[in-house]
Every structure is written in structure tokens, then in C-alpha cells.
Coordinates of C-alpha atoms and ligand atoms in Angstrom, one line a residue:
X21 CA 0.9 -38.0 -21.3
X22 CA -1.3 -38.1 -18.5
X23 CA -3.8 -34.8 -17.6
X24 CA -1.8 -34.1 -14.3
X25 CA 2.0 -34.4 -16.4
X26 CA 0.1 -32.0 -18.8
X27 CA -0.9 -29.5 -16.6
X28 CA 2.2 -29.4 -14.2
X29 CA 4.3 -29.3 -17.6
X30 CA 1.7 -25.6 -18.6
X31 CA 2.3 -24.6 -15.6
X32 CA 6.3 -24.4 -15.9
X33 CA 6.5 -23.0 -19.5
X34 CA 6.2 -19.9 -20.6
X35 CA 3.6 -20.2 -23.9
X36 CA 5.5 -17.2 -26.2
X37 CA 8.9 -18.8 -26.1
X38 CA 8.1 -22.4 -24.8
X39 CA 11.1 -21.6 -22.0
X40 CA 11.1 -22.7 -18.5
X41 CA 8.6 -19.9 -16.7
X42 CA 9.4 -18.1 -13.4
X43 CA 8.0 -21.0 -11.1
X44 CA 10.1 -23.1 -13.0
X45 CA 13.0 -20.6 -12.5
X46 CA 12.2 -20.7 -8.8
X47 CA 12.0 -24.4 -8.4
X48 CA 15.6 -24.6 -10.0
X49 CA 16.9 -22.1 -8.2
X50 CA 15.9 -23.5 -5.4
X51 CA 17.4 -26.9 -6.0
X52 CA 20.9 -25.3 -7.5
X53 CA 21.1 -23.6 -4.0
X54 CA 20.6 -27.3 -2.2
X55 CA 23.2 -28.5 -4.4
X56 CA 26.0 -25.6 -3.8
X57 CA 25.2 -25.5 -0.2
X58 CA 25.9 -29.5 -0.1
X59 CA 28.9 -28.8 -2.3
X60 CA 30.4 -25.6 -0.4
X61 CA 30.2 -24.0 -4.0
X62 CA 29.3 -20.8 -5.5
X63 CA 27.5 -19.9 -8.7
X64 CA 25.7 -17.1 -10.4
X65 CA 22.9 -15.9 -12.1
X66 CA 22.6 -13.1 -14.8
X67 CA 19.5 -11.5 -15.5
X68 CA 19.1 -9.5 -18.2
X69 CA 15.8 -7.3 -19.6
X70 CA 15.8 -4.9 -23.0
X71 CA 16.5 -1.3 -23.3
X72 CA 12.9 0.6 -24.2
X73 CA 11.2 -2.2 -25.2
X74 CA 7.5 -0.7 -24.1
X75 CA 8.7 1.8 -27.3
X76 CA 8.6 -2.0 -29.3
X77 CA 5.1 -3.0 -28.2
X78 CA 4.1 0.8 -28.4
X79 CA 5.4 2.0 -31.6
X80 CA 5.1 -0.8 -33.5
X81 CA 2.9 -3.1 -32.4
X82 CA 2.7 -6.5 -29.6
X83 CA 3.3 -8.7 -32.6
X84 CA 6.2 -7.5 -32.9
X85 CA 7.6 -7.6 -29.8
X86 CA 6.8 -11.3 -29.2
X87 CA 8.6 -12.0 -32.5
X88 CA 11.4 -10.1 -31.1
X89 CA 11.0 -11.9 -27.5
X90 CA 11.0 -14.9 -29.7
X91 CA 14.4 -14.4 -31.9
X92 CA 16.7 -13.3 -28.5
X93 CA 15.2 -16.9 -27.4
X94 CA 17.0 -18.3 -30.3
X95 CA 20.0 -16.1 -30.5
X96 CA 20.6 -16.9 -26.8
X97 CA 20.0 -20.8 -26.8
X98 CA 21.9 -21.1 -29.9
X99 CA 25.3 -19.6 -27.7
X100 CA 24.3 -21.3 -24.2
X101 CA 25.5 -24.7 -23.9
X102 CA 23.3 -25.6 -21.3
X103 CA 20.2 -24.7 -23.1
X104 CA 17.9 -25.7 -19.8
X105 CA 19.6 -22.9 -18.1
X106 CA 17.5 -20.2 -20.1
X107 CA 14.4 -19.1 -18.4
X108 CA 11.6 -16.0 -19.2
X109 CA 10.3 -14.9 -16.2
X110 CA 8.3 -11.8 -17.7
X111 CA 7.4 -9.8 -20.3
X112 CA 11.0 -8.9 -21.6
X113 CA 12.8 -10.7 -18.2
X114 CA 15.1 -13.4 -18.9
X115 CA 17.4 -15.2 -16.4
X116 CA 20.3 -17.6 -17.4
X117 CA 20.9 -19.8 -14.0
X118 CA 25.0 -20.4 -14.2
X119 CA 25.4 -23.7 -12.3
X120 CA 28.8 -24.2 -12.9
X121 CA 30.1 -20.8 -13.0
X122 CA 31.7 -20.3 -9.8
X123 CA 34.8 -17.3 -10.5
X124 CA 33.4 -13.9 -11.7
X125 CA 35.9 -13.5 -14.4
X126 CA 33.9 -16.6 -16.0
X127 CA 30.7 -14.7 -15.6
X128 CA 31.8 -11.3 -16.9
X129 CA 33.3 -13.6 -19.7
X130 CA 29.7 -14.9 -20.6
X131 CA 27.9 -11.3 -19.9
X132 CA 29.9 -10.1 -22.1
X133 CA 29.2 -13.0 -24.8
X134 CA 25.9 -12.5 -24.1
X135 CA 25.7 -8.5 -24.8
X136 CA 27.9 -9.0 -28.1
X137 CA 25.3 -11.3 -29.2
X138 CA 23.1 -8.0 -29.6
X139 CA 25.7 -6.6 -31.7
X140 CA 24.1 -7.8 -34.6
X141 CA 20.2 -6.0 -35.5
X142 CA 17.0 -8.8 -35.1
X143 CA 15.4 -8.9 -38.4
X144 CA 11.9 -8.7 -38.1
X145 CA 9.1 -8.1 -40.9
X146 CA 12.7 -7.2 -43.0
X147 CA 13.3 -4.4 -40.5
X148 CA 16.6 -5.0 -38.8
X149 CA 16.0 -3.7 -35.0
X150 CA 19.5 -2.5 -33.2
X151 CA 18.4 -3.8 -29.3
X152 CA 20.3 -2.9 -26.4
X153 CA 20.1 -5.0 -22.7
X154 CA 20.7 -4.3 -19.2
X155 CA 22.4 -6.9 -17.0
X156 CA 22.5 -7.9 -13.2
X157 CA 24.5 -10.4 -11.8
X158 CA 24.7 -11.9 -8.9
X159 CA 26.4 -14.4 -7.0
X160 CA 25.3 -17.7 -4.2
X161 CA 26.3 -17.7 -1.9
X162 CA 28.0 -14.1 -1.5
X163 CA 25.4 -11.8 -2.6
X164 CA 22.2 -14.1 -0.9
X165 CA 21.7 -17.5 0.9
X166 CA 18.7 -18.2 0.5
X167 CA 16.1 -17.6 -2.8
X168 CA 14.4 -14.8 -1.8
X169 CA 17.4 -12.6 -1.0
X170 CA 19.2 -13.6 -3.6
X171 CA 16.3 -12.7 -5.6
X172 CA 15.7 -9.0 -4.2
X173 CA 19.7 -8.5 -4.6
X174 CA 19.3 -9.7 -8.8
X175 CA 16.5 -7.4 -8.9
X176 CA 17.8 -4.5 -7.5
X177 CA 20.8 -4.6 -9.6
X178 CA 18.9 -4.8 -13.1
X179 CA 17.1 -1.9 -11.2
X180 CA 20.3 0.0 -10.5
X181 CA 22.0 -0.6 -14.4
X182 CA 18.0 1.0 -15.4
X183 CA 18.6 3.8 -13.3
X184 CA 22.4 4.9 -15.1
X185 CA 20.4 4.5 -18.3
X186 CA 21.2 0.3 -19.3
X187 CA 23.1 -0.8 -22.0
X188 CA 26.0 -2.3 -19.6
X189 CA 25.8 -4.6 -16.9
X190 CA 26.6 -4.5 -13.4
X191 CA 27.3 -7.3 -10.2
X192 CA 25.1 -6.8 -7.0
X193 CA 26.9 -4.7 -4.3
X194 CA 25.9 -3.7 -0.9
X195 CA 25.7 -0.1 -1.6
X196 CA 23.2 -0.6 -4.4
X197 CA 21.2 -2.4 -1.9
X198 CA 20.9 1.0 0.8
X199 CA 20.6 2.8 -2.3
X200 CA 18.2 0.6 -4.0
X201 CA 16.0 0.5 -1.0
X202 CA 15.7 4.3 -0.8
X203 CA 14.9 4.4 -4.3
X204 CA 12.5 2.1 -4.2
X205 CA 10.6 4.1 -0.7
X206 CA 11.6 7.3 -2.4
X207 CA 9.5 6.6 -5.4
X208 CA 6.4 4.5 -3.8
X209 CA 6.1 7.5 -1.3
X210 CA 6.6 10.3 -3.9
X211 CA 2.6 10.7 -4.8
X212 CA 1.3 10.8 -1.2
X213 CA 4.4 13.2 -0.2
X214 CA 2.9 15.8 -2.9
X215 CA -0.8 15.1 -1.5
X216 CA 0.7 15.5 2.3
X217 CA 2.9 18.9 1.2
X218 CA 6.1 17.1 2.6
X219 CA 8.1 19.6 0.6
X220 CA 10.2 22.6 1.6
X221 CA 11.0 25.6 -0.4
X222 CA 14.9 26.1 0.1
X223 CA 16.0 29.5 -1.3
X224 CA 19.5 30.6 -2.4
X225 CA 20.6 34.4 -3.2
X226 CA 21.9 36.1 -6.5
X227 CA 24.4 38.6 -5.9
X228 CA 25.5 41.2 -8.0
X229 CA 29.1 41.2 -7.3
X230 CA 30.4 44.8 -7.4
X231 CA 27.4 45.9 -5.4
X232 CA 26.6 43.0 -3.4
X233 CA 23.1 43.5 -4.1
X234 CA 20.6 40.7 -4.0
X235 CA 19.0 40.7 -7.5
X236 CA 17.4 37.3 -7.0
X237 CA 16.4 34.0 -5.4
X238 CA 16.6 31.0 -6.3
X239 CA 13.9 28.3 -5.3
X240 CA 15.5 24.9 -4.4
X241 CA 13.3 22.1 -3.7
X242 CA 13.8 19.9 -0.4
X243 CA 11.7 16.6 0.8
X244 CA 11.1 16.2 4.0
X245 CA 11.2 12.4 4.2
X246 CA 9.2 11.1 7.3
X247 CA 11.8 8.4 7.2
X248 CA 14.4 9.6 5.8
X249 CA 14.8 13.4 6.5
X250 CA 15.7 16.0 4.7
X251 CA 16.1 14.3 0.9
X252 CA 17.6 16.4 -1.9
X253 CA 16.4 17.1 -5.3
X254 CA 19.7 14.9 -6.5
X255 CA 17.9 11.9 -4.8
X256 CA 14.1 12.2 -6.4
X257 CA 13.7 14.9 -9.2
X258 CA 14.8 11.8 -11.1
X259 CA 12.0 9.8 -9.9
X260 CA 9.6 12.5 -10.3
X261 CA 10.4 12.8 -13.7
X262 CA 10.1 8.8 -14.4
X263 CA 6.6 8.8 -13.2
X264 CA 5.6 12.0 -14.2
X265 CA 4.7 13.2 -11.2
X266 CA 7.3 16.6 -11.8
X267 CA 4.9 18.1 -13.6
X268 CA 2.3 18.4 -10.2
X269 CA 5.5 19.0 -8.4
X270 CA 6.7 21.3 -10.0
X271 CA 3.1 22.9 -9.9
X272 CA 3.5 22.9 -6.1
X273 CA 6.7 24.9 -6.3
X274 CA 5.2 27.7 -8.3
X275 CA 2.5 28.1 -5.7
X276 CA 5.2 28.1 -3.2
X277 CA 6.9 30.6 -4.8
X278 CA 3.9 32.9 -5.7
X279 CA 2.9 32.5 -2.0
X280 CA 6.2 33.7 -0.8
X281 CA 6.8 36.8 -3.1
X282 CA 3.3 38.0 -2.1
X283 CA 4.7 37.8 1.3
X284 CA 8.0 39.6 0.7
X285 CA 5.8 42.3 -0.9
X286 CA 3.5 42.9 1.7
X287 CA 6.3 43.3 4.2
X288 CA 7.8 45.8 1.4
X289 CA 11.5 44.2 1.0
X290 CA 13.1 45.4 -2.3
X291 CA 12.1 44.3 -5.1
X292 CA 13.9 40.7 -6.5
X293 CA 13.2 37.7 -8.9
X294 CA 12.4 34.6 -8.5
X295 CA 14.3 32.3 -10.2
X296 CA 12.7 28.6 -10.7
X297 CA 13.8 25.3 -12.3
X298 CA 12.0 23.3 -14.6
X299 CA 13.3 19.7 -15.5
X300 CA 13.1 18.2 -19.1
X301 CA 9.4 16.6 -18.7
X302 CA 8.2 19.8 -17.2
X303 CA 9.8 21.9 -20.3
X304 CA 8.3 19.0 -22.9
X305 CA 4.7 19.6 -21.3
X306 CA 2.7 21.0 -23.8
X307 CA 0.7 23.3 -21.5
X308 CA 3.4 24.3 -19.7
X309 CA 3.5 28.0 -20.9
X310 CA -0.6 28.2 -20.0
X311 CA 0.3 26.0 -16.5
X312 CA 2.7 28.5 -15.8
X313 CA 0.2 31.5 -16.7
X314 CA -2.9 30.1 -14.7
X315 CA -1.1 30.1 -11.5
X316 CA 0.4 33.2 -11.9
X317 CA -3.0 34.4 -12.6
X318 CA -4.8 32.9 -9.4
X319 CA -2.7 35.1 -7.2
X320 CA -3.2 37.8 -9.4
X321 CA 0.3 38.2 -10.1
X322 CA 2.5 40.0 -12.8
X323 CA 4.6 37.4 -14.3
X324 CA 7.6 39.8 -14.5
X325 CA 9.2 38.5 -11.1
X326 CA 9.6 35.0 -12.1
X327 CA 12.9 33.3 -14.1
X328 CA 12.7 30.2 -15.6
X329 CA 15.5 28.1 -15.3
X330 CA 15.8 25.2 -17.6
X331 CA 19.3 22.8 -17.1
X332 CA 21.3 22.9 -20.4
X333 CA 21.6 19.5 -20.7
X334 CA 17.9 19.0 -20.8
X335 CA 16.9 21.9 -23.8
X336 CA 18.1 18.8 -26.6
X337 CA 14.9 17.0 -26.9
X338 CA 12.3 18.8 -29.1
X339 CA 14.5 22.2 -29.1
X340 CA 11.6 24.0 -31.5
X341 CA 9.0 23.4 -29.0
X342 CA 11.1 25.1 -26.5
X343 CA 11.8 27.8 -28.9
X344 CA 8.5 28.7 -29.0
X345 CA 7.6 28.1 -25.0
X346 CA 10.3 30.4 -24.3
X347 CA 9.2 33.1 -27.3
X348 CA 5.7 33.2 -25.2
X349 CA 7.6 33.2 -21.5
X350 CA 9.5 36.2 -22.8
X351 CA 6.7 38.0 -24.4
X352 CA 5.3 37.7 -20.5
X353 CA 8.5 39.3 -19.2
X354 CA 9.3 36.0 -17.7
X355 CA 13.0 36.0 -17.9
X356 CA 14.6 32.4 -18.9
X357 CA 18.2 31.2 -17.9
X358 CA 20.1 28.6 -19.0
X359 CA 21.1 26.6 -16.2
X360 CA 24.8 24.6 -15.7
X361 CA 26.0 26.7 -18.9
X362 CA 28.7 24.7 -20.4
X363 CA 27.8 20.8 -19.7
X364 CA 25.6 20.0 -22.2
X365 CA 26.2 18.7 -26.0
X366 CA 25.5 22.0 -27.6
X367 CA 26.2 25.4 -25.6
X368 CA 26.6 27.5 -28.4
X369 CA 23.9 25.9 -30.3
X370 CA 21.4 26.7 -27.6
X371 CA 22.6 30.8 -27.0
X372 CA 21.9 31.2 -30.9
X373 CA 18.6 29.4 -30.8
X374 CA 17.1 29.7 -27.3
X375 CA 17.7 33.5 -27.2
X376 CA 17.6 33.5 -22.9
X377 CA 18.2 36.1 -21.0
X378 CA 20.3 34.7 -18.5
X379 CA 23.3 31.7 -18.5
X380 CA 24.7 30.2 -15.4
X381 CA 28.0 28.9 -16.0
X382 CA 28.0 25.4 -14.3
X383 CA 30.1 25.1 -10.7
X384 CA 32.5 22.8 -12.7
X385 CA 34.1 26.3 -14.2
X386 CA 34.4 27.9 -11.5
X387 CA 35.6 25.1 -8.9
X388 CA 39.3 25.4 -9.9
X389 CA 39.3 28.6 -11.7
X390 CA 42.0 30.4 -9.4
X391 CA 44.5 27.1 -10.1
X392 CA 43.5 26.0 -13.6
X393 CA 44.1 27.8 -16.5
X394 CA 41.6 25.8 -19.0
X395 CA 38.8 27.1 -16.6
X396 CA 40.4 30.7 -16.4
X397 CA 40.2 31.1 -20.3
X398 CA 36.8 29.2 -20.6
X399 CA 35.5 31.3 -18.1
X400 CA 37.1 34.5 -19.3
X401 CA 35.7 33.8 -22.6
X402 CA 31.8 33.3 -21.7
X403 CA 32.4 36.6 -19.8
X404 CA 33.5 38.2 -23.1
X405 CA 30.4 36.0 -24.9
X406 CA 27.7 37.4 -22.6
X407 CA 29.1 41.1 -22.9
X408 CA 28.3 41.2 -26.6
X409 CA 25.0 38.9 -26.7
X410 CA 24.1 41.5 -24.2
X411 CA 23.4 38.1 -21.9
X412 CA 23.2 38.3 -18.1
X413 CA 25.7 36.2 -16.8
X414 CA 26.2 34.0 -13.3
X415 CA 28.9 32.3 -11.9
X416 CA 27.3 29.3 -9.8
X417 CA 28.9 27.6 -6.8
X418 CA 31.6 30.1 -5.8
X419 CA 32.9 28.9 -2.5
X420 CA 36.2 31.2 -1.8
X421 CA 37.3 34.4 -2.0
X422 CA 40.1 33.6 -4.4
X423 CA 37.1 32.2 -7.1
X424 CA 35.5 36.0 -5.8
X425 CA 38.6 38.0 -6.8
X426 CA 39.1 36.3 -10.0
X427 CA 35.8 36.9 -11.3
X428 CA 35.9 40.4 -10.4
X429 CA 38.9 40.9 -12.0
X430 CA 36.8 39.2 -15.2
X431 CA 33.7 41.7 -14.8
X432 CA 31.6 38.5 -14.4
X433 CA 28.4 40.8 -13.0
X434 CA 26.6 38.2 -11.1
X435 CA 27.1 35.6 -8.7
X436 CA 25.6 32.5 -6.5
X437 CA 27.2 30.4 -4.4
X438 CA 28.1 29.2 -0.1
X439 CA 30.6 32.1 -0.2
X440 CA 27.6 34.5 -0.1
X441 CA 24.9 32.0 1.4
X442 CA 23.8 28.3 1.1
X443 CA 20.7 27.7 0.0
X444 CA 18.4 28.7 3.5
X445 CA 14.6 28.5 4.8
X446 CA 12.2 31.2 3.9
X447 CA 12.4 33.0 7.5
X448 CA 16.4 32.7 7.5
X449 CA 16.0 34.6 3.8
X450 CA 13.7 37.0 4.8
X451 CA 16.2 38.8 7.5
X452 CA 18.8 39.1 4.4
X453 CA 16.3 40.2 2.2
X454 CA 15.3 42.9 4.2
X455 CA 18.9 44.3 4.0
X456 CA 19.0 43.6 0.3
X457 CA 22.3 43.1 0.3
X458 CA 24.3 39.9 0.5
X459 CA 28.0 39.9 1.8
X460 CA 30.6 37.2 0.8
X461 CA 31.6 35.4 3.9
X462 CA 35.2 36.7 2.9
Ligands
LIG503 P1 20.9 23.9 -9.9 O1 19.6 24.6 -10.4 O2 22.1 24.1 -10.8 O3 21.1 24.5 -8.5 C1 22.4 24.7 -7.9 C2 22.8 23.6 -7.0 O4 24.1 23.8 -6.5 C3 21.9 23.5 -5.7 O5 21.9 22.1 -5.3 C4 22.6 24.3 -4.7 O6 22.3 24.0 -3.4 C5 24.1 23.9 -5.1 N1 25.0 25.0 -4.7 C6 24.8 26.3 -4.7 N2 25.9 27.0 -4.4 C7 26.9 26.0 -4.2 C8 28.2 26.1 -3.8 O7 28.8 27.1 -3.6 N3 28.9 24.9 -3.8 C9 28.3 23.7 -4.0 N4 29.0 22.6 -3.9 N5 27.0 23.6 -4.3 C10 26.3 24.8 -4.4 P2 20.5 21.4 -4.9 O8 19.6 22.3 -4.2 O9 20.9 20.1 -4.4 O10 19.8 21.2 -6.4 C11 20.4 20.4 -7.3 C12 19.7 20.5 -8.6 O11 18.4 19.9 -8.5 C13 19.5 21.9 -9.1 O12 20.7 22.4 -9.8 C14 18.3 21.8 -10.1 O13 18.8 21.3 -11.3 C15 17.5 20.6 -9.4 N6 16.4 21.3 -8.6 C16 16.5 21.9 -7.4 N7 15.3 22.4 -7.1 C17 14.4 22.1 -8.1 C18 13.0 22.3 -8.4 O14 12.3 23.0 -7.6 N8 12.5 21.8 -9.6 C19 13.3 21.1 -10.4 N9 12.7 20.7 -11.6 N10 14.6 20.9 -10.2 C20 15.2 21.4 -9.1
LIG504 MG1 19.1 26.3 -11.2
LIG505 MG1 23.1 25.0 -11.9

């Protein structure tokens, strides 16, 4: 072979699994689109990646991984008939080119071949490893005409079956595309936006409902998005929590917070809590109970007015460590609440182990609890519950006055939700605070 065959051949394979490489993906790609467009066809192409792989190379080594990379090589080839259309384009990145795949049901047909072939555990040093994959598909011409869009559009789908957690596989759509691209600005602005204080404290009262009295606040975070306006914490407390960047965040907040009760006190409204919520990373932080301490104590304040609110869902992961966190909290008079009571794996599990002082039975409950009579008992119930654990308890997201009646007529003692206020700005707040008293819009 002569030097310039050699070199042009390195350049096109991929040295771990001697596979075509991405340029050599690219160079086919490009040609397969020459071809359709000549033939008025369509095809597709799959990508697929594996689920937590970085947990491979971290927990157990880089050899391993490779051998791994090496054996889906084989498994794959072995069921592809056209073994050319196989191609690694990084780290754990394959992409199968499906020239003559033109009707989806064909390709959902081969996804689906392809994610039973990881039925079966990879036996490597004897250890059989269970691997899941996330797939994107997507189509020429209908999903891109060219190779760079139809690129972006593969991409952003493996993104999108990432983001719901992988294991399952998904075709390109256009509203994964808008949502995709927000995503993507969300997260590569998320670090300067903290920097730049492009955040907005949003706060929403607690009533207690007999009385109307507000007993507390809750602090919900807003972005505002030079782009994009107002965001909502549905749109990027994910993100933050990806990259870690919560845990500053959240930080933020607390100031925030410990800035505007300082406030409220000097302009001597009654007294009320602040209620805050902490995601999973924040509550798996090991410092978080001396994080949440130092700030308290650079504005001098008595920890007593804050809650901690931690989503139900979220207490699962390393529940002794919360244990304790929450053992310390209370011992600081911090009062902790279990957020969205009711929509997590274990509810009971958590009120015998987590001892809080507060649950929040999730909007879900209370949606259709004048109309359905599963809610009405559930609800009824955790009333009942909280009465003899001697547990505060809120109804979240009441929106009519029919919800309002019936949990009066349960003795449910507290409430949040549009009926009494949305969630408003600091100086909207600080004219109801001043009342101290919150009336349903009834
Ligand atoms: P959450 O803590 O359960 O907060 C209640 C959510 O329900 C808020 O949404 C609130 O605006 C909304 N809500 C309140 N009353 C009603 C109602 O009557 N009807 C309806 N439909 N919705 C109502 P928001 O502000 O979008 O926050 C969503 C979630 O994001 C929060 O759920 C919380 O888990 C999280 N979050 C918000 N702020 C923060 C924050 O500062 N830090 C962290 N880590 N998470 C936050
Ligand atoms: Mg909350
Ligand atoms: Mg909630």
C-alpha cells in the first residue's frame, strides 16, 4: 500500500474498533444524500450512544470501557447486514447510515432489533454488564436536506431521549428542535446569568385557612432570559442541577431571601417564614447544612424563619444523609417540609424516617378533589395522618372555591394556591404582607 493509501485509510478509521470514523461518516453521508436526491428517495439514520457510560470509564476503569465499546462493535455488526453501514463517531457515539431504509415502520423495526440486542449483559473480565442505549433517528430528506441539518436534527434528538432519562429511542420532530435550541441557550447561558444576577425572586403566600392569615412565603425562582424572558424553574432547575451549578444557585436564592426578610423586618410587617426549595443535588451536598448556616450567619440572622423544602421525589437517593442534614436543620429551628406529598415511590416511608415538620400534598390531590372521590378519601386521609403525627399540613395549588370549601370541611389548616395569590414580585407581596392577611379570590 502506498504512504498516501495508508494515511487517507488512518484517517477514516477509528483505531479502538477499526470502524469507519466520523469523517468517514461524513463523507458517506454525504454521498448517500447525492444518491437519494438523484433517486427522489428517502432514508434514515439512527444514532445511538450508552446510558451512564462515564460511570464505566469512572468506576471501573478506561480498559474497560474500550472492551465494552469493542463487544457492542461486534454484537452490532454481527446483526447488521450491511456491515459498512456501522460507523463510531465518538467516545460511546455510534451511527448506523440506513441506505435502503426508506418507510419508518422499517426503521423502528431495526431500532428495536437493535435495543433488544442489549437485552443480553456484555461479559467483560467475567462480569456480565446490563447496558442500556439512547436512540435518535432521523430521516433525508424530511427531517434535513442537506448534512449539516440533518446532523444538528440527529443530534438534538439523542439530546432530547438524554434529557427524559434514555433507555428508549425517539424520531426527530420540529418541536424538539424549538425545544432543543432553548435547552441548549438555556444551559450555555446558565453560568454568566448567575454571575450577571439575571434572576428574580417570585414569592407565593401560605394561608391559614380559617383565619386567612399569612403564615408564610414561599420563594419561587424566575430567569430573566435576555432572550427569552421570563423562564421558569420547569425550564432550567433541570439544567442547573446537570451541571451543578444549583448548588451556587441556590446559594443566590438564600441571599435573596435573607435580603428580603431583613427588609420586611425593618419595615415591621408581622412576623412569617420563609419557605425555600432545595433540589436533589443541593440536598446531596455535603456542606449543605454549614452552606445554609454561613449565610444565615453573614446577615446575622436567626435561622428560625427559614423552611426548607425538599420535593418528595428527590429524598430517595442517600435517605440517611438526609436524615441527619435534616436532624441538624431542625436542631437550628429550621423547619423542613416535604414538598408534592404523595408523588414519590415511598410517602409513608419518608414521614416515618424524615421526621419534617411540614407536608405539602401535591396539586395533583387537590385538582379534582370536589369531583373525584379517590382524591376526596386520599386527601381526607393525609388530613387524619397529619392530625396524629402532629404534622403541619398544606394543600398546594387550590384554584376554586369549591377545592376551598372542601378542605374546610376536612380541617386541612393550611393552604397555597392562585385562589389566594399567584406567585408575585417582592413589592406586589409587600402591600399583602403588610395586611397579613390573604383573602381567597372567592
Ligand atoms: P413547588 O415547590 O411545588 O412550587 C409550586 C409550584 O406550583 C410553583 O410553580 C407555583 O407557581 C405553582 N402553583 C402555585 N399555586 C398554584 C395553583 O393554584 N395552580 C397551579 N397550576 N400552579 C400553582 P413554579 O414557580 O413554576 O415552580 C415549579 C417547581 O420548581 C417548584 O415546585 C419547585 O420544585 C421548583 N422551584 C421553584 N423555585 C425553586 C428554587 O428557588 N430552587 C429550587 N431548587 N427549585 C425551585
Ligand atoms: Mg415548594
Ligand atoms: Mg409542590
Amino acid at each position: 500500500m502506498s504512504i498516501k493509501r495508508y494515511v487517507l485509510k488512518n484517517l477514516n478509521i477509528d483505531h479502538l474498533t477499526q470502524l469507519p470514523n466520523r469523517r468517514a461518516f461524513i463523507k458517506k453521508l454525504n454521498k448517500e444524500i447525492d444518491i437519494a436526491k438523484n433517486n427522489q428517495t428517502k432514508f434514515f439514520i439512527i444514532s445511538f450512544n450508552l446510558d451512564h457510560f462515564k460511570e464505566i470509564n469512572h468506576n471501573l476503569g478506561i480498559q474497560w470501557g474500550d472492551q465494552l465499546i469493542f463487544k457492542i462493535r461486534d454484537r452490532i455488526l454481527e446483526y447488521l447486514e450491511d456491515k459498512k453501514s456501522l460507523f463510531r463517531i465518538q467516545g460511546d457515539e455510534f451511527v448506523v447510515i440506513l441506505s435502503n431504509t426508506c418507510n419508518i415502520e422499517e426503521c423502528e423495526k431495526k431500532i428495536n432489533d437493535i435495543m433488544d440486542l442489549f437485552k443480553k449483559p456484555f461479559i467483560i473480565n467475567s462480569h456480565e454488564l446490563y447496558i442500556k442505549i439512547s436512540i435518535g433517528a432521523a430521516a433525508y430528506p424530511d427531517d434535513g436536506e442537506d448534512t449539516d441539518s440533518l446532523l444538528k436534527h440527529l443530534d438534538i434528538t439523542l439530546t432530547t431521549v438524554k434529557s427524559q432519562g434514555g433507555n428508549h429511542y425517539q424520531f426527530y420532530s420540529k418541536d424538539m428542535n424549538a425545544n432543543g435550541y432553548k435547552q441548549f441557550i438555556l444551559r450555555n447561558d446558565l453560568e454568566k446569568a448567575i454571575q450577571e444576577e439575571q434572576f428574580i425572586v417570585y414569592y407565593q403566600p401560605l394561608v391559614e385557612i380559617d383565619t386567612n392569615k399569612i403564615i408564610s412565603v414561599e420563594a419561587l425562582i424566575r430567569w430573566n432570559h435576555p432572550k427569552f424572558g421570563m423562564v421558569f424553574p420547569s425550564d432550567f432547575i433541570s439544567i442547573a442541577e446537570a451541571s451543578k451549578l444549583i448548588i451556587p444557585l441556590g446559594e443566590w436564592i438564600l441571599r435573596a431571601v435573607c435580603k428580603d426578610y431583613i427588609r420586611w423586618k425593618q419595615l415591621g410587617f408581622p412576623e412569617i417564614k420563609i419557605a425555600v426549595n432545595f433540589s436533589g443535588v443541593q440536598l446531596q451536598q455535603i456542606d449543605l447544612v454549614e452552606s445554609i448556616k454561613a449565610i444565615l450567619d453573614e446577615y446575622g440572622l436567626n435561622p428560625s424563619f427559614l423552611i426548607v423544602e425538599a420535593t418528595e421525589s428527590v429524598l430517595l437517593q442517600n435517605t440517611e444523609k438526609v436524615v441527619k442534614d435534616f436532624e441538624q436543620l431542625k436542631a437550628m429551628e429550621i423547619k423542613v417540609a416535604i414538598d408534592d406529598f404523595g408523588m414519590g415511590y415511598s410517602s409513608l416511608y419518608y414521614l416515618k424516617h424524615l421526621k419534617s415538620d411540614i407536608i405539602k400534598i401535591d396539586r395533583e390531590f387537590i385538582k379534582d378533589l370536589n369531583t373525584d372521590l379517590i382524591c376526596s378519601h386520599i386527601v381526607r386521609n393525609i388530613v387524619s395522618l397529619s392530625k396524629d403525627l402532629k404534622l403541619s399540613l398544606v394543600a398546594e395549588g387550590i384554584e376554586n372555591k369549591e377545592q376551598l370549601n372542601c378542605l374546610r370541611e376536612m380541617n386541612c389548616k393550611f393552604g397555597q394556591g392562585y385562589l389566594y395569590s399567584r406567585p408575585i414580585l417582592v413589592k406586589e407581596l409587600e402591600a399583602v404582607l403588610k395586611m397579613g392577611i390573604c383573602i381567597p379570590a372567592v
